[in-house]
Amino acid sequence: MSQKRNTPPDGGGTGLFRQMGQSLDKVLGKFNSRSDREPPPPIGKNLSSAPALALCSRLEEILALDGDKTPWPQEVLKFVLSYSGLSWAFLTEILTGDPRHFVIIAGQPFPSGLEVRQPMASGLAGYVHGGPQPLAIPSVRNVENLSFVFRPGDPLKKAETFYGWPLVYNETIRGALLLVGKANQVLDDQAVGFLDFLAQRLSAHYQQDKLCGRVVELTHLDAQTGLPHRTYFVERLGQMLEARKDEGVTVALLNVSGLGRFALSFGQPEAYNLLRALAQDLLENSGPDWELGHLSYGLFALAAPATEQPSLDNTVIVFQKRLSEWPIPTRTGRANFIFHQARSSFPADGLKPEMLLEVALSNLALAE
């Protein structure tokens, strides 16, 4: 291209382009001056009179929280109480599709004597979990056609007024937002309308949070057994050694040989069934403070406090018995596997999880 074509012509065209550029600069300057990171203006202490857009903005800020210091469930409940003026707020999760039995995943204020995720049963929560529509009771004492049954210690039995919104996602109820008030603490239509919206938004966010947790879990767990994979087991073992440095830890490796031959003969799904069953036995017979893992195909790992050696021995016996009695799916008899185990101990065999695992693997090689 020639130099002449590269040089813009003089005259009115240049002035017009310059004016357009200056105008565009002004518009972009105003747009860019609004920083997305600046928090919205405060909406005041009286949330019930705040504009709907400001309330929605504040809600989205809370749902974006991610951290142990400011978990979003508690912050959502604080927000709801500040807005509604009621006394108690709870988020629940129903247990295995049973609407009348649930756990509290967050409470504000959290009742003394209860623990997070402690199984509960309640008539009020059961009604909310059992249907897709919200439940509003301005006065519990005036309700005669519903029978409410409360467990001892259930904080919902303190309700004078009660409101509940089921958390529905994909036509399935996952839990509920429950609000309890004292006498004369009644929500007006505007507040109920906003909380209807909040419950819908909360349902979607709750499901998203569960799915994100599941994704994180899958990055830590072995797909064949559901137990921590090698890297995650070593990480958790390191945490256990730090916590148990004054009492000792025993690491046990349980190796099943013959799984490849078994899979070739009876199919990989059947081999997965066996691995899953063995992993489930380990989970059911392990102590609450143990660490479990599946290090490679058929190689399981357990770490237990040194003081629980007898329980560890019993768990290994149950594991070996289940393995020896595993039926052959296509004919009578039992599958033939070779089982070996080996152990190492902290601090005698090493102070780091990698060293303990290496010693245990060396002992396993000698045992074979």
Coordinates of C-alpha atoms in Angstrom, one line a residue:
M1 CA 0.0 0.0 0.0
S2 CA 1.3 3.4 -0.9
Q3 CA 2.2 6.1 1.5
K4 CA -0.6 8.2 0.2
R5 CA -3.2 5.6 1.0
N6 CA -1.8 5.4 4.6
T7 CA -2.1 9.2 5.2
P8 CA -5.6 10.4 6.1
P9 CA -6.9 13.2 4.0
D10 CA -7.1 16.7 5.5
G11 CA -10.3 18.7 5.7
G12 CA -13.8 18.2 7.2
G13 CA -13.5 14.4 7.4
T14 CA -10.7 14.6 9.9
G15 CA -12.6 17.0 12.1
L16 CA -15.7 14.8 12.0
F17 CA -13.7 11.7 13.1
R18 CA -12.0 13.7 15.8
Q19 CA -15.3 14.9 17.2
M20 CA -16.7 11.4 17.1
G21 CA -13.6 10.1 18.9
Q22 CA -13.9 12.8 21.6
S23 CA -17.5 12.0 22.2
L24 CA -16.8 8.3 22.5
D25 CA -14.0 9.0 24.9
K26 CA -16.4 10.9 27.1
V27 CA -18.9 8.1 27.1
L28 CA -16.3 5.4 27.8
G29 CA -14.8 7.6 30.5
K30 CA -18.1 7.9 32.4
F31 CA -18.7 4.1 31.9
N32 CA -15.3 3.1 33.2
S33 CA -15.5 5.4 36.2
R34 CA -18.1 3.1 37.6
S35 CA -16.0 0.4 39.2
D36 CA -17.6 -3.0 39.4
R37 CA -15.7 -3.7 42.6
E38 CA -17.2 -0.9 44.5
P39 CA -19.9 -2.0 47.0
P40 CA -23.4 -0.7 46.5
P41 CA -24.5 2.1 48.7
P42 CA -25.7 1.0 52.2
I43 CA -29.4 0.3 52.3
G44 CA -29.8 1.2 56.0
K45 CA -30.7 -0.7 59.0
N46 CA -34.4 -0.9 58.2
L47 CA -34.3 -3.4 55.4
S48 CA -38.1 -3.7 55.2
S49 CA -38.3 -0.2 53.6
A50 CA -35.3 -0.7 51.3
P51 CA -35.9 -0.7 47.5
A52 CA -36.3 -4.1 46.0
L53 CA -33.3 -3.6 43.7
A54 CA -31.1 -2.8 46.6
L55 CA -32.3 -5.9 48.5
C56 CA -31.7 -8.1 45.5
S57 CA -28.2 -6.6 45.1
R58 CA -27.4 -7.3 48.7
L59 CA -28.7 -10.9 48.4
E60 CA -26.4 -11.6 45.4
E61 CA -23.5 -10.2 47.4
I62 CA -24.2 -12.7 50.2
L63 CA -24.6 -15.6 47.8
A64 CA -21.2 -14.8 46.3
L65 CA -19.5 -15.3 49.6
D66 CA -17.1 -18.3 49.6
G67 CA -15.2 -19.0 52.8
D68 CA -15.3 -20.6 56.2
K69 CA -15.3 -17.2 58.0
T70 CA -18.3 -15.9 56.2
P71 CA -20.4 -18.9 55.0
W72 CA -23.3 -17.8 52.9
P73 CA -26.1 -19.8 54.7
Q74 CA -25.6 -17.9 58.0
E75 CA -25.3 -14.6 56.2
V76 CA -28.5 -15.3 54.3
L77 CA -30.3 -16.0 57.5
K78 CA -29.0 -12.8 59.1
F79 CA -30.2 -10.9 56.1
V80 CA -33.7 -12.6 56.2
L81 CA -34.1 -11.8 59.9
S82 CA -33.0 -8.2 59.4
Y83 CA -35.6 -7.8 56.6
S84 CA -38.5 -9.8 58.2
G85 CA -38.2 -8.7 61.8
L86 CA -38.9 -12.3 62.9
S87 CA -37.0 -14.1 65.7
W88 CA -35.5 -17.3 64.3
A89 CA -34.4 -18.5 60.9
F90 CA -33.3 -22.0 59.7
L91 CA -32.1 -23.6 56.5
T92 CA -32.8 -27.3 56.4
E93 CA -31.9 -30.3 54.1
I94 CA -34.2 -33.3 54.0
L95 CA -32.7 -36.7 54.5
T96 CA -32.7 -39.2 51.6
G97 CA -36.1 -38.0 50.2
D98 CA -37.9 -38.3 53.6
P99 CA -39.7 -35.0 54.0
R100 CA -40.4 -35.3 57.7
H101 CA -36.8 -36.0 58.7
F102 CA -34.2 -33.4 58.1
V103 CA -31.0 -31.8 59.3
I104 CA -30.4 -28.1 60.1
I105 CA -27.5 -26.8 57.9
A106 CA -27.7 -23.3 59.3
G107 CA -29.6 -21.5 62.1
Q108 CA -29.7 -17.9 63.2
P109 CA -29.4 -17.7 66.0
F110 CA -28.3 -21.3 66.3
P111 CA -30.1 -23.0 69.2
S112 CA -28.1 -24.2 72.2
G113 CA -28.0 -28.0 72.7
L114 CA -28.2 -28.8 69.0
E115 CA -25.5 -29.5 66.4
V116 CA -25.3 -28.6 62.8
R117 CA -26.7 -31.5 60.7
Q118 CA -28.2 -33.2 63.7
P119 CA -31.2 -35.4 62.5
M120 CA -34.5 -33.8 63.4
A121 CA -38.2 -34.6 62.9
S122 CA -40.9 -32.0 63.0
G123 CA -44.5 -31.6 62.0
L124 CA -44.0 -28.0 60.9
A125 CA -40.9 -28.7 58.8
G126 CA -42.5 -31.9 57.6
Y127 CA -45.4 -29.9 56.1
V128 CA -43.1 -27.5 54.4
H129 CA -40.9 -30.3 53.0
G130 CA -43.9 -32.3 52.0
G131 CA -45.3 -29.9 49.4
P132 CA -44.2 -27.4 46.8
Q133 CA -46.1 -24.5 48.2
P134 CA -45.0 -22.2 51.1
L135 CA -46.7 -22.5 54.5
A136 CA -47.7 -19.3 56.4
I137 CA -49.2 -19.5 59.8
P138 CA -49.7 -16.1 61.5
S139 CA -50.7 -17.9 64.7
V140 CA -49.8 -21.5 65.5
R141 CA -52.2 -21.6 68.4
N142 CA -55.2 -20.8 66.1
V143 CA -54.5 -23.7 63.8
E144 CA -56.8 -26.6 64.6
N145 CA -56.8 -28.7 61.5
L146 CA -53.1 -29.6 61.5
S147 CA -51.4 -31.8 64.0
F148 CA -47.9 -30.7 64.9
V149 CA -45.5 -33.2 66.5
F150 CA -42.2 -32.0 67.8
R151 CA -39.2 -33.8 69.1
P152 CA -37.7 -32.7 72.4
G153 CA -35.3 -29.9 71.8
D154 CA -36.8 -29.0 68.4
P155 CA -36.4 -25.2 68.2
L156 CA -39.5 -25.0 66.0
K157 CA -41.7 -25.8 69.0
K158 CA -41.1 -22.2 70.2
A159 CA -43.0 -20.9 67.2
E160 CA -45.9 -18.5 67.8
T161 CA -45.9 -17.5 64.1
F162 CA -44.4 -19.6 61.4
Y163 CA -43.4 -19.3 57.7
G164 CA -41.8 -21.9 55.6
W165 CA -40.6 -22.0 52.0
P166 CA -39.6 -25.4 50.4
L167 CA -36.4 -25.2 48.4
V168 CA -37.5 -26.8 45.1
Y169 CA -35.1 -27.6 42.3
N170 CA -36.0 -29.6 39.2
E171 CA -39.4 -30.4 40.8
T172 CA -37.7 -32.0 43.8
I173 CA -37.7 -30.6 47.3
R174 CA -34.2 -30.4 48.7
G175 CA -34.9 -28.6 52.0
A176 CA -36.5 -25.4 53.3
L177 CA -36.2 -21.9 54.6
L178 CA -38.0 -21.8 57.9
L179 CA -38.9 -18.6 59.8
V180 CA -40.2 -18.5 63.4
G181 CA -41.7 -15.5 65.1
K182 CA -43.0 -14.6 68.5
A183 CA -46.6 -13.4 69.2
N184 CA -47.7 -10.6 66.8
Q185 CA -44.6 -11.0 64.6
V186 CA -46.5 -11.2 61.3
L187 CA -45.2 -10.6 57.7
D188 CA -47.1 -8.3 55.4
D189 CA -47.9 -9.1 51.8
Q190 CA -44.9 -7.2 50.5
A191 CA -42.5 -9.0 52.7
V192 CA -44.0 -12.4 51.8
G193 CA -43.7 -11.5 48.1
F194 CA -40.0 -10.7 48.5
L195 CA -39.3 -13.8 50.5
D196 CA -41.1 -15.8 47.8
F197 CA -38.5 -14.5 45.4
L198 CA -35.6 -15.1 47.8
A199 CA -36.7 -18.7 48.4
Q200 CA -36.6 -19.4 44.6
R201 CA -33.2 -17.8 44.3
L202 CA -32.0 -19.7 47.3
S203 CA -33.2 -23.0 45.8
A204 CA -31.1 -22.5 42.7
H205 CA -28.1 -21.4 44.6
Y206 CA -28.3 -24.2 47.1
Q207 CA -28.4 -26.8 44.3
Q208 CA -25.4 -25.0 42.6
D209 CA -23.5 -25.1 45.9
K210 CA -24.2 -28.9 46.3
L211 CA -23.1 -29.5 42.7
C212 CA -19.9 -27.5 43.2
G213 CA -19.2 -29.5 46.4
R214 CA -19.7 -32.7 44.4
V215 CA -17.3 -31.6 41.8
V216 CA -14.7 -30.8 44.4
E217 CA -15.4 -34.2 46.0
L218 CA -14.8 -36.0 42.7
T219 CA -11.4 -34.4 42.4
H220 CA -10.5 -36.0 45.7
L221 CA -12.2 -39.4 45.5
D222 CA -11.3 -42.5 43.5
A223 CA -14.1 -43.2 41.0
Q224 CA -14.0 -47.0 41.5
T225 CA -14.5 -47.0 45.2
G226 CA -15.6 -43.5 46.4
L227 CA -12.6 -43.5 48.8
P228 CA -9.9 -40.8 48.7
H229 CA -7.3 -41.4 45.9
R230 CA -3.6 -41.7 46.6
T231 CA -2.8 -38.0 46.6
Y232 CA -5.7 -37.0 48.7
F233 CA -5.1 -39.9 51.2
V234 CA -1.5 -38.7 51.6
E235 CA -2.7 -35.2 52.2
R236 CA -5.2 -36.3 54.9
L237 CA -2.7 -38.6 56.4
G238 CA -0.3 -35.7 56.9
Q239 CA -3.1 -33.8 58.7
M240 CA -3.7 -36.9 60.9
L241 CA -0.1 -37.2 61.8
E242 CA 0.0 -33.6 62.9
A243 CA -3.1 -34.0 65.1
R244 CA -1.9 -37.4 66.5
K245 CA 1.8 -36.6 67.0
D246 CA 1.6 -37.4 70.7
E247 CA -0.1 -40.8 70.5
G248 CA 1.0 -42.4 67.2
V249 CA -0.6 -43.7 64.1
T250 CA -0.7 -47.1 62.3
V251 CA -0.9 -47.3 58.5
A252 CA -2.2 -50.6 57.0
L253 CA -2.1 -51.6 53.3
L254 CA -4.6 -54.2 52.1
N255 CA -3.8 -55.6 48.7
V256 CA -6.1 -57.7 46.6
S257 CA -4.4 -59.7 43.8
G258 CA -6.4 -61.3 41.0
L259 CA -8.9 -58.5 40.2
G260 CA -7.6 -58.3 36.7
R261 CA -8.2 -62.0 36.0
F262 CA -11.6 -61.7 37.7
A263 CA -12.6 -58.7 35.5
L264 CA -11.5 -60.6 32.3
S265 CA -13.6 -63.6 33.3
F266 CA -16.8 -62.0 34.7
G267 CA -16.6 -58.4 33.4
Q268 CA -15.4 -55.1 34.6
P269 CA -18.7 -54.0 36.2
E270 CA -18.6 -57.1 38.4
A271 CA -15.1 -56.2 39.5
Y272 CA -16.3 -52.7 40.3
N273 CA -19.1 -54.2 42.4
L274 CA -16.5 -56.0 44.4
L275 CA -14.3 -53.0 44.9
R276 CA -17.3 -50.9 46.0
A277 CA -18.4 -53.6 48.4
L278 CA -15.0 -53.8 50.0
A279 CA -14.8 -50.1 50.3
Q280 CA -18.2 -50.0 51.9
D281 CA -17.1 -52.6 54.5
L282 CA -14.0 -50.5 55.3
L283 CA -16.2 -47.4 55.8
E284 CA -18.7 -49.3 58.0
N285 CA -16.0 -50.9 60.2
S286 CA -13.7 -47.9 60.5
G287 CA -13.5 -45.5 63.4
P288 CA -14.6 -41.9 63.1
D289 CA -11.0 -40.6 63.3
W290 CA -9.5 -43.0 60.7
E291 CA -8.4 -42.1 57.2
L292 CA -9.1 -44.4 54.3
G293 CA -7.9 -44.5 50.7
H294 CA -7.7 -46.5 47.5
L295 CA -4.2 -46.1 46.2
S296 CA -4.3 -48.2 43.1
Y297 CA -6.4 -51.0 41.6
G298 CA -7.1 -53.3 44.6
L299 CA -4.7 -51.6 47.0
F300 CA -6.5 -50.1 50.0
A301 CA -5.0 -48.0 52.8
L302 CA -6.1 -47.4 56.3
A303 CA -4.7 -45.1 58.9
A304 CA -5.8 -45.4 62.5
P305 CA -4.6 -44.0 65.9
A306 CA -2.2 -46.4 67.5
T307 CA -4.6 -46.8 70.5
E308 CA -7.2 -48.4 68.2
Q309 CA -5.0 -51.3 67.1
P310 CA -7.6 -54.0 68.1
S311 CA -10.3 -52.3 66.0
L312 CA -7.9 -52.0 63.1
D313 CA -7.2 -55.8 63.3
N314 CA -10.9 -56.6 63.4
T315 CA -11.6 -54.4 60.3
V316 CA -8.9 -56.2 58.4
I317 CA -10.4 -59.6 59.4
V318 CA -13.9 -58.5 58.2
F319 CA -12.4 -57.2 54.9
Q320 CA -10.5 -60.5 54.3
K321 CA -13.7 -62.5 55.1
R322 CA -15.8 -60.6 52.7
L323 CA -13.2 -61.1 50.0
S324 CA -13.0 -64.8 50.5
E325 CA -16.8 -65.2 50.4
W326 CA -17.4 -63.1 47.3
P327 CA -19.6 -65.3 45.0
I328 CA -19.0 -66.0 41.4
P329 CA -21.9 -64.4 39.5
T330 CA -22.2 -67.1 36.7
R331 CA -21.9 -70.3 38.8
T332 CA -21.7 -71.6 42.3
G333 CA -18.6 -71.3 44.3
R334 CA -16.3 -68.5 45.4
A335 CA -13.9 -66.3 43.5
N336 CA -10.2 -66.9 44.2
F337 CA -8.2 -63.9 45.2
I338 CA -4.8 -63.5 46.9
F339 CA -4.7 -61.2 49.9
H340 CA -1.7 -59.6 51.5
Q341 CA -1.3 -56.8 54.1
A342 CA 1.5 -54.8 55.5
R343 CA 1.8 -52.0 58.1
S344 CA 4.0 -49.1 59.2
S345 CA 3.8 -46.9 62.3
F346 CA 4.3 -43.3 63.2
P347 CA 6.7 -42.1 64.5
A348 CA 8.9 -45.3 64.5
D349 CA 8.9 -45.8 60.7
G350 CA 8.9 -42.1 59.7
L351 CA 7.6 -38.6 60.5
K352 CA 6.1 -37.8 57.0
P353 CA 3.1 -39.5 55.3
E354 CA 5.2 -40.2 52.2
M355 CA 7.8 -42.1 54.3
L356 CA 5.2 -44.1 56.1
L357 CA 3.6 -45.1 52.8
E358 CA 6.9 -46.1 51.3
V359 CA 7.8 -48.3 54.4
A360 CA 4.4 -49.9 54.2
L361 CA 4.8 -50.6 50.5
S362 CA 8.2 -52.1 51.1
N363 CA 6.8 -54.4 53.8
L364 CA 4.0 -55.3 51.4
A365 CA 6.5 -56.3 48.7
L366 CA 8.3 -58.6 51.3
A367 CA 5.0 -60.1 52.3
E368 CA 4.2 -61.1 48.7

